[in-house]
PDB file of C-alpha atoms in Angstrom:
ATOM      1  CA  MET A1065      -6.796   3.117 -14.518  1.00 93.00           C
ATOM      2  CA  GLY A1066      -2.961   5.375 -14.994  1.00 94.00           C
ATOM      3  CA  GLY A1067      -1.539   5.468 -18.091  1.00 94.00           C
ATOM      4  CA  ALA A1068       2.488   6.036 -18.942  1.00 94.00           C
ATOM      5  CA  ASP A1069       1.480   9.215 -20.653  1.00 94.00           C
ATOM      6  CA  GLY A1070       0.009  10.942 -17.512  1.00 93.00           C
ATOM      7  CA  THR A1071      -3.657  10.143 -18.370  1.00 94.00           C
ATOM      8  CA  ILE A1072      -6.396   8.872 -16.188  1.00 94.00           C
ATOM      9  CA  ARG A1073      -9.162   6.349 -17.394  1.00 93.00           C
ATOM     10  CA  MET A1074     -12.278   5.111 -15.397  1.00 91.00           C
ATOM     11  CA  PHE A1075     -13.776   2.022 -16.243  1.00 91.00           C
ATOM     12  CA  ALA A1076     -17.512   0.537 -15.267  1.00 87.00           C
ATOM     13  CA  TRP A1077     -16.574  -2.863 -12.995  1.00 85.00           C
ATOM     14  CA  PRO A1078     -17.429  -5.191 -14.565  1.00 86.00           C
ATOM     15  CA  GLU A1079     -18.687  -4.255 -17.656  1.00 87.00           C
ATOM     16  CA  MET A1080     -15.040  -2.250 -18.312  1.00 89.00           C
ATOM     17  CA  ASN A1081     -16.821   0.346 -20.150  1.00 89.00           C
ATOM     18  CA  LEU A1082     -14.930   3.727 -20.099  1.00 90.00           C
ATOM     19  CA  ILE A1083     -16.803   6.016 -18.465  1.00 89.00           C
ATOM     20  CA  ALA A1084     -14.074   8.910 -18.016  1.00 89.00           C
ATOM     21  CA  THR A1085     -11.085  10.283 -19.416  1.00 91.00           C
ATOM     22  CA  VAL A1086      -8.829  12.765 -18.218  1.00 91.00           C
ATOM     23  CA  LYS A1087      -5.512  13.307 -20.458  1.00 91.00           C
ATOM     24  CA  ASP A1088      -2.814  15.179 -19.132  1.00 89.00           C
ATOM     25  CA  ALA A1089      -3.736  14.252 -15.545  1.00 90.00           C
ATOM     26  CA  HIS A1090       0.413  14.429 -14.755  1.00 91.00           C
ATOM     27  CA  SER A1091       2.928  15.539 -16.778  1.00 90.00           C
ATOM     28  CA  LYS A1092       4.767  12.206 -16.246  1.00 92.00           C
ATOM     29  CA  PRO A1093       3.709   8.190 -15.960  1.00 93.00           C
ATOM     30  CA  ILE A1094       1.329   8.196 -13.774  1.00 94.00           C
ATOM     31  CA  THR A1095       2.444   5.230 -10.707  1.00 93.00           C
ATOM     32  CA  ASP A1096      -0.641   4.350  -8.396  1.00 94.00           C
ATOM     33  CA  LEU A1097      -4.111   5.495  -7.998  1.00 94.00           C
ATOM     34  CA  ALA A1098      -6.343   5.013  -4.832  1.00 93.00           C
ATOM     35  CA  PHE A1099     -10.161   5.669  -4.242  1.00 91.00           C
ATOM     36  CA  ASP A1100     -11.625   6.764  -0.626  1.00 86.00           C
ATOM     37  CA  ALA A1101     -14.074   4.584   1.174  1.00 80.00           C
ATOM     38  CA  GLU A1102     -16.990   6.245  -0.784  1.00 83.00           C
ATOM     39  CA  ALA A1103     -15.705   6.626  -3.826  1.00 85.00           C
ATOM     40  CA  THR A1104     -16.118   9.893  -4.552  1.00 87.00           C
ATOM     41  CA  THR A1105     -12.778  11.067  -4.460  1.00 89.00           C
ATOM     42  CA  LEU A1106      -9.663   9.962  -5.651  1.00 91.00           C
ATOM     43  CA  LEU A1107      -5.588  10.395  -5.172  1.00 92.00           C
ATOM     44  CA  SER A1108      -3.216  10.488  -7.706  1.00 92.00           C
ATOM     45  CA  VAL A1109       0.531   9.867  -7.865  1.00 92.00           C
ATOM     46  CA  SER A1110       2.802  10.348 -10.479  1.00 92.00           C
ATOM     47  CA  GLN A1111       6.566  10.300 -10.913  1.00 91.00           C
ATOM     48  CA  GLU A1112       6.744  14.158 -10.994  1.00 90.00           C
ATOM     49  CA  ARG A1113       8.693  16.067  -8.554  1.00 83.00           C
ATOM     50  CA  ALA A1114       7.054  16.026  -5.340  1.00 73.00           C
ATOM     51  CA  ALA A1115       8.342  19.442  -3.967  1.00 66.00           C
ATOM     52  CA  GLU A1116       6.678  20.760  -7.342  1.00 65.00           C
ATOM     53  CA  ALA A1117       3.080  19.796  -5.318  1.00 64.00           C
ATOM     54  CA  SER A1118       1.561  18.124  -8.797  1.00 75.00           C
ATOM     55  CA  GLY A1119       3.106  14.849  -7.942  1.00 86.00           C
ATOM     56  CA  ALA A1120      -0.015  13.750  -6.260  1.00 88.00           C
ATOM     57  CA  LYS A1121      -3.446  15.514  -6.683  1.00 90.00           C
ATOM     58  CA  TRP A1122      -6.811  14.661  -5.115  1.00 89.00           C
ATOM     59  CA  TRP A1123     -10.020  14.697  -8.154  1.00 91.00           C
ATOM     60  CA  THR A1124     -13.380  15.103  -7.266  1.00 90.00           C
ATOM     61  CA  VAL A1125     -15.476  12.105  -8.993  1.00 89.00           C
ATOM     62  CA  GLU A1126     -18.857  13.361  -9.839  1.00 85.00           C
ATOM     63  CA  LYS A1127     -21.848  11.392 -11.931  1.00 76.00           C
ATOM     64  CA  THR A1128     -22.964  12.722 -15.356  1.00 67.00           C
ATOM     65  CA  GLU A1129     -27.057  12.585 -15.369  1.00 56.00           C
ATOM     66  CA  LEU A1130     -27.841  10.973 -18.630  1.00 50.00           C
ATOM     67  CA  GLY A1131     -31.618  10.434 -18.361  1.00 42.00           C
ATOM     68  CA  GLU A1132     -32.822   7.041 -19.940  1.00 41.00           C
ATOM     69  CA  LYS A1133     -30.303   7.685 -22.765  1.00 45.00           C
ATOM     70  CA  GLU A1134     -29.386   3.666 -23.570  1.00 45.00           C
ATOM     71  CA  GLN A1135     -26.536   2.225 -25.332  1.00 46.00           C
ATOM     72  CA  GLN A1136     -26.532  -1.328 -27.258  1.00 43.00           C
ATOM     73  CA  GLY A1137     -29.668  -2.013 -24.508  1.00 42.00           C
ATOM     74  CA  GLU A1138     -27.580  -1.276 -21.842  1.00 46.00           C
ATOM     75  CA  MET A1139     -27.966   2.101 -19.203  1.00 43.00           C
ATOM     76  CA  SER A1140     -25.049   4.104 -20.107  1.00 48.00           C
ATOM     77  CA  ARG A1141     -23.104   5.155 -17.336  1.00 53.00           C
ATOM     78  CA  GLU A1142     -20.480   8.272 -17.483  1.00 69.00           C
ATOM     79  CA  MET A1143     -18.513  10.173 -14.654  1.00 74.00           C
ATOM     80  CA  ASN A1144     -16.416  13.338 -14.663  1.00 80.00           C
ATOM     81  CA  LEU A1145     -12.928  13.808 -12.504  1.00 82.00           C
ATOM     82  CA  LYS A1146     -12.732  17.368 -11.507  1.00 83.00           C
ATOM     83  CA  HIS A1147      -9.200  18.293  -9.829  1.00 82.00           C
ATOM     84  CA  LYS A1148      -9.377  19.048  -6.349  1.00 82.00           C
ATOM     85  CA  SER A1149      -6.173  20.251  -4.353  1.00 82.00           C
ATOM     86  CA  TYR A1150      -2.462  18.708  -4.394  1.00 82.00           C
ATOM     87  CA  LEU A1151      -1.367  16.569  -1.631  1.00 82.00           C
ATOM     88  CA  TRP A1152       1.968  18.110  -0.104  1.00 81.00           C
ATOM     89  CA  ASP A1153       2.924  19.655   3.022  1.00 80.00           C
ATOM     90  CA  GLN A1154       5.616  22.135   2.591  1.00 78.00           C
ATOM     91  CA  SER A1155       6.343  22.583   6.491  1.00 77.00           C
ATOM     92  CA  LYS A1156       7.264  18.890   7.333  1.00 79.00           C
ATOM     93  CA  MET A1157       8.368  17.586   3.752  1.00 80.00           C
ATOM     94  CA  ALA A1158      10.534  20.152   2.343  1.00 76.00           C
ATOM     95  CA  HIS A1159      14.316  18.776   3.317  1.00 77.00           C
ATOM     96  CA  LEU A1160      12.568  15.412   1.044  1.00 79.00           C
ATOM     97  CA  VAL A1161      13.557  15.541  -2.755  1.00 85.00           C
ATOM     98  CA  GLY A1162      11.850  13.131  -4.883  1.00 88.00           C
ATOM     99  CA  ALA A1163       8.593  11.682  -6.184  1.00 89.00           C
ATOM    100  CA  HIS A1164       5.450   9.799  -4.604  1.00 89.00           C
ATOM    101  CA  ARG A1165       5.229   6.128  -5.415  1.00 91.00           C
ATOM    102  CA  GLY A1166       2.212   4.254  -3.983  1.00 92.00           C
ATOM    103  CA  ALA A1167      -0.742   5.556  -2.561  1.00 93.00           C
ATOM    104  CA  ALA A1168      -3.821   4.234   0.011  1.00 93.00           C
ATOM    105  CA  THR A1169      -6.594   5.761   1.840  1.00 91.00           C
ATOM    106  CA  HIS A1170      -8.967   4.532   4.423  1.00 87.00           C
ATOM    107  CA  ALA A1171     -12.633   4.895   5.436  1.00 78.00           C
ATOM    108  CA  ASP A1172     -11.296   6.902   8.782  1.00 77.00           C
ATOM    109  CA  GLY A1173      -9.625   9.462   6.513  1.00 78.00           C
ATOM    110  CA  LEU A1174      -6.113   8.567   6.975  1.00 84.00           C
ATOM    111  CA  THR A1175      -3.856   8.582   3.931  1.00 91.00           C
ATOM    112  CA  PHE A1176      -0.766   7.144   3.242  1.00 92.00           C
ATOM    113  CA  THR A1177       1.782   7.869  -0.175  1.00 91.00           C
ATOM    114  CA  GLY A1178       4.977   6.243  -0.610  1.00 91.00           C
ATOM    115  CA  PHE A1179       8.084   8.751  -1.284  1.00 90.00           C
ATOM    116  CA  ASN A1180      11.360   7.717  -3.274  1.00 91.00           C
ATOM    117  CA  SER A1181      13.875  10.456  -2.631  1.00 88.00           C
ATOM    118  CA  SER A1182      16.534  11.212  -5.247  1.00 87.00           C
ATOM    119  CA  LYS A1183      18.995  12.317  -2.929  1.00 84.00           C
ATOM    120  CA  ARG A1184      22.654  10.645  -2.617  1.00 79.00           C
ATOM    121  CA  LYS A1185      22.672  10.592   1.155  1.00 80.00           C
ATOM    122  CA  GLY A1186      20.109   9.389   3.263  1.00 76.00           C
ATOM    123  CA  PRO A1187      17.393   6.895   3.519  1.00 79.00           C
ATOM    124  CA  ASP A1188      16.167   5.392  -0.161  1.00 84.00           C
ATOM    125  CA  SER A1189      12.683   5.648   0.824  1.00 89.00           C
ATOM    126  CA  TYR A1190       9.554   6.712   3.033  1.00 88.00           C
ATOM    127  CA  VAL A1191       6.585   6.027   3.977  1.00 90.00           C
ATOM    128  CA  VAL A1192       3.969   9.213   4.671  1.00 88.00           C
ATOM    129  CA  ARG A1193       0.985   9.453   7.127  1.00 88.00           C
ATOM    130  CA  TRP A1194      -1.096  12.232   5.978  1.00 88.00           C
ATOM    131  CA  GLU A1195      -4.286  13.098   8.076  1.00 81.00           C
ATOM    132  CA  ARG A1196      -6.669  15.819   6.544  1.00 70.00           C
ATOM    133  CA  GLY A1197      -3.821  16.989   4.153  1.00 73.00           C
ATOM    134  CA  CYS A1198      -1.292  17.156   6.589  1.00 79.00           C
ATOM    135  CA  ALA A1199       1.716  15.086   6.827  1.00 81.00           C
ATOM    136  CA  SER A1200       1.487  14.058  10.253  1.00 80.00           C
ATOM    137  CA  ARG A1201       4.307  11.232  10.587  1.00 77.00           C
ATOM    138  CA  VAL A1202       7.399  10.607   7.982  1.00 80.00           C
ATOM    139  CA  VAL A1203       9.011   7.310   8.493  1.00 76.00           C
ATOM    140  CA  VAL A1204      11.884   5.809   6.973  1.00 71.00           C
ATOM    141  CA  ALA A1205      10.546   2.676   5.183  1.00 59.00           C
ATOM    142  CA  HIS A1206      13.652   1.107   3.866  1.00 61.00           C
ATOM    143  CA  LYS A1207      17.675   1.488   4.334  1.00 66.00           C
ATOM    144  CA  GLU A1208      17.806   0.039   0.857  1.00 62.00           C
ATOM    145  CA  GLY A1209      15.701  -0.148  -1.987  1.00 79.00           C
ATOM    146  CA  LYS A1210      12.989   2.229  -3.603  1.00 91.00           C
ATOM    147  CA  ILE A1211       9.210   1.856  -2.684  1.00 94.00           C
ATOM    148  CA  THR A1212       7.269  -0.183  -5.870  1.00 94.00           C
ATOM    149  CA  ALA A1213       4.414  -0.699  -4.241  1.00 95.00           C
ATOM    150  CA  LEU A1214       1.982   0.185  -1.239  1.00 95.00           C
ATOM    151  CA  ALA A1215      -1.112  -1.203   0.310  1.00 95.00           C
ATOM    152  CA  LEU A1216      -3.436  -0.483   3.320  1.00 94.00           C
ATOM    153  CA  ALA A1217      -5.433  -3.566   4.805  1.00 94.00           C
ATOM    154  CA  PRO A1218      -9.307  -3.257   4.673  1.00 92.00           C
ATOM    155  CA  ASN A1219      -9.416  -2.848   8.283  1.00 91.00           C
ATOM    156  CA  GLY A1220      -6.572   0.449   8.283  1.00 91.00           C
ATOM    157  CA  CYS A1221      -4.395  -1.590  10.978  1.00 92.00           C
ATOM    158  CA  THR A1222      -1.733  -2.552   8.541  1.00 93.00           C
ATOM    159  CA  LEU A1223      -0.192  -0.774   6.087  1.00 94.00           C
ATOM    160  CA  ALA A1224       2.134  -2.656   3.291  1.00 94.00           C
ATOM    161  CA  THR A1225       5.247  -1.668   1.348  1.00 94.00           C
ATOM    162  CA  GLY A1226       6.822  -3.581  -1.710  1.00 94.00           C
ATOM    163  CA  SER A1227      10.627  -2.330  -2.749  1.00 92.00           C
ATOM    164  CA  SER A1228      13.089  -2.987  -5.713  1.00 92.00           C
ATOM    165  CA  GLU A1229      15.105  -5.078  -3.966  1.00 90.00           C
ATOM    166  CA  GLY A1230      11.874  -7.729  -3.831  1.00 92.00           C
ATOM    167  CA  GLU A1231      11.634  -7.138  -0.014  1.00 91.00           C
ATOM    168  CA  VAL A1232       8.013  -6.784   1.995  1.00 92.00           C
ATOM    169  CA  LEU A1233       7.492  -4.544   4.831  1.00 91.00           C
ATOM    170  CA  THR A1234       4.211  -3.785   7.118  1.00 91.00           C
ATOM    171  CA  PHE A1235       3.377  -1.204   9.633  1.00 90.00           C
ATOM    172  CA  GLU A1236       0.990  -0.843  12.149  1.00 89.00           C
ATOM    173  CA  THR A1237      -0.631   2.037  10.786  1.00 89.00           C
ATOM    174  CA  GLN A1238      -1.417   4.231  14.281  1.00 84.00           C
ATOM    175  CA  ARG A1239       2.750   4.570  15.199  1.00 84.00           C
ATOM    176  CA  MET A1240       3.997   3.146  12.034  1.00 86.00           C
ATOM    177  CA  ARG A1241       6.123   0.984  13.786  1.00 86.00           C
ATOM    178  CA  LYS A1242       7.257  -1.760  11.300  1.00 86.00           C
ATOM    179  CA  THR A1243       6.242  -5.335  12.360  1.00 87.00           C
ATOM    180  CA  VAL A1244       7.105  -7.451   9.502  1.00 86.00           C
ATOM    181  CA  ARG A1245       9.349  -7.775   7.196  1.00 87.00           C
ATOM    182  CA  ILE A1246       9.691 -10.687   4.373  1.00 87.00           C
ATOM    183  CA  ALA A1247      12.506 -10.872   2.486  1.00 85.00           C
ATOM    184  CA  ASN A1248      14.226 -13.063  -0.212  1.00 83.00           C
ATOM    185  CA  ILE A1249      10.654 -13.837  -1.564  1.00 87.00           C
ATOM    186  CA  HIS A1250      10.916 -12.345  -5.024  1.00 92.00           C
ATOM    187  CA  MET A1251      14.260 -12.221  -7.092  1.00 91.00           C
ATOM    188  CA  VAL A1252      13.200  -8.646  -8.080  1.00 92.00           C
ATOM    189  CA  PHE A1253      10.911  -5.552  -7.422  1.00 94.00           C
ATOM    190  CA  VAL A1254       7.475  -5.924  -6.438  1.00 95.00           C
ATOM    191  CA  THR A1255       4.497  -4.675  -8.649  1.00 94.00           C
ATOM    192  CA  THR A1256       1.912  -5.239  -7.029  1.00 95.00           C
ATOM    193  CA  LEU A1257       0.433  -5.885  -2.908  1.00 96.00           C
ATOM    194  CA  SER A1258      -2.772  -6.733  -2.103  1.00 95.00           C
ATOM    195  CA  PHE A1259      -4.633  -7.976   1.570  1.00 95.00           C
ATOM    196  CA  SER A1260      -7.348 -10.387   1.921  1.00 94.00           C
ATOM    197  CA  PRO A1261     -10.403  -8.853   3.063  1.00 93.00           C
ATOM    198  CA  ASP A1262     -10.189 -10.105   6.216  1.00 92.00           C
ATOM    199  CA  SER A1263      -6.587  -8.079   6.793  1.00 93.00           C
ATOM    200  CA  SER A1264      -5.023 -11.521   7.488  1.00 92.00           C
ATOM    201  CA  ARG A1265      -2.976 -12.410   4.582  1.00 93.00           C
ATOM    202  CA  LEU A1266      -0.964 -10.133   2.027  1.00 95.00           C
ATOM    203  CA  LEU A1267      -0.314 -11.191  -1.619  1.00 95.00           C
ATOM    204  CA  SER A1268       3.060  -9.860  -3.152  1.00 95.00           C
ATOM    205  CA  ALA A1269       3.826 -10.090  -6.746  1.00 95.00           C
ATOM    206  CA  SER A1270       6.748  -9.657  -8.524  1.00 95.00           C
ATOM    207  CA  GLY A1271       8.539  -8.867 -11.683  1.00 93.00           C
ATOM    208  CA  ASP A1272       9.967 -12.069 -11.666  1.00 92.00           C
ATOM    209  CA  THR A1273       6.586 -13.462 -12.261  1.00 91.00           C
ATOM    210  CA  SER A1274       6.612 -15.039  -8.581  1.00 92.00           C
ATOM    211  CA  ALA A1275       3.796 -14.516  -6.555  1.00 93.00           C
ATOM    212  CA  HIS A1276       3.581 -15.272  -2.516  1.00 92.00           C
ATOM    213  CA  VAL A1277       0.873 -14.753   0.409  1.00 92.00           C
ATOM    214  CA  ALA A1278       1.903 -14.579   3.817  1.00 90.00           C
ATOM    215  CA  THR A1279      -0.141 -14.492   6.771  1.00 88.00           C
ATOM    216  CA  VAL A1280       0.235 -10.644   8.331  1.00 82.00           C
ATOM    217  CA  SER A1281       0.142 -11.848  12.292  1.00 65.00           C
ATOM    218  CA  GLU A1282       3.081 -14.101  11.450  1.00 46.00           C
ATOM    219  CA  LYS A1283       6.713 -12.736  12.035  1.00 45.00           C
ATOM    220  CA  VAL A1284       8.620 -13.611   8.917  1.00 39.00           C
ATOM    221  CA  GLN A1285      12.731 -13.476   8.419  1.00 40.00           C
ATOM    222  CA  GLY A1286      13.897 -14.221   4.856  1.00 39.00           C
ATOM    223  CA  GLY A1287      10.758 -15.528   3.851  1.00 40.00           C
ATOM    224  CA  THR A1288      10.977 -18.674   5.286  1.00 37.00           C
ATOM    225  CA  VAL A1289      11.030 -18.718   8.801  1.00 35.00           C
ATOM    226  CA  GLN A1290       7.945 -18.248  10.694  1.00 43.00           C
ATOM    227  CA  ALA A1291       8.124 -17.428  14.356  1.00 40.00           C
ATOM    228  CA  LEU A1292       4.811 -18.017  15.503  1.00 45.00           C
ATOM    229  CA  PRO A1293       4.613 -21.802  14.759  1.00 51.00           C
ATOM    230  CA  ILE A1294       7.962 -22.459  16.058  1.00 49.00           C
ATOM    231  CA  PHE A1295       7.525 -20.979  19.181  1.00 53.00           C
ATOM    232  CA  PHE A1296       4.291 -23.466  19.661  1.00 59.00           C
ATOM    233  CA  ILE A1297       6.003 -26.206  18.303  1.00 65.00           C
ATOM    234  CA  LEU A1298       9.659 -25.775  21.175  1.00 65.00           C
ATOM    235  CA  LEU A1299       6.905 -25.167  23.782  1.00 71.00           C
ATOM    236  CA  ILE A1300       4.883 -28.429  23.076  1.00 79.00           C
ATOM    237  CA  ALA A1301       8.125 -30.334  22.489  1.00 76.00           C
ATOM    238  CA  ALA A1302       9.388 -28.607  26.131  1.00 78.00           C
ATOM    239  CA  ILE A1303       5.824 -29.735  27.777  1.00 83.00           C
ATOM    240  CA  ALA A1304       6.435 -33.664  26.232  1.00 80.00           C
ATOM    241  CA  TYR A1305       9.526 -33.709  27.953  1.00 77.00           C
ATOM    242  CA  LEU A1306       8.737 -32.394  31.078  1.00 81.00           C
ATOM    243  CA  ILE A1307       5.755 -35.004  31.021  1.00 83.00           C
ATOM    244  CA  GLN A1308       7.945 -37.591  29.850  1.00 78.00           C
ATOM    245  CA  ARG A1309      10.484 -36.764  32.885  1.00 77.00           C
ATOM    246  CA  TYR A1310       7.126 -36.836  35.625  1.00 71.00           C
ATOM    247  CA  LEU A1311       6.525 -40.139  34.512  1.00 75.00           C
ATOM    248  CA  GLN A1312      10.119 -41.796  34.655  1.00 72.00           C
ATOM    249  CA  ALA A1313      10.497 -40.125  37.906  1.00 71.00           C
ATOM    250  CA  SER A1314       7.103 -41.809  39.005  1.00 67.00           C
ATOM    251  CA  GLY A1315       7.984 -45.231  37.690  1.00 62.00           C
ATOM    252  CA  ALA A1316      10.902 -44.920  39.538  1.00 56.00           C
ATOM    253  CA  MET A1317       9.400 -44.572  42.909  1.00 54.00           C
TER     254      MET A1317
END
């Protein structure tokens, strides 16, 4: 859990016992946290200026051996978080001015962060794809609206971003190509995104207290038009029309 005071707190699930605290992990509010697949490293991003390198940090998660010590009849667990490295690529990101927003990691080593620009000119936000600590690809995520949420599908194939305008975009992660745009489903900024375990559906929630579930494979425009089902409806209607014309022609003969 990341706090507005820059503190990171870790809790044991499902007991919700506090097992680690790092005060002053960041000098400004933490905006997102992401564990790797093995939960051995943690990525934290904050509102600090990214160019100062402190805006995105990797932490090593280490267990503390407590022997047979028990508290309230249950085995106690504690962890340590040690700062490992910063996430910034001066060679490819020197032209960017702003802060990271959103973080996601995958078992294959890919890492994604959102980046909101503070420049008056140019795109409002970007998605940054990282490989082994290097920015492998920087992509314009939104022509309008800052990134407010980010999530990676469990299969690692789809990345989703939510914007300050209540819009959701998805990307194919290998080439970082936009695949789905979902607009007009939220009145204000998106607060969180989450994929289903099979990566087929995407849940988005907003500051207007609304929630929306979309099928990732569908091309959605405006939050209401689903292109794939409509295509099949039109196809079936066309086939039915041809069969009817054939039967009429056969009857006339």
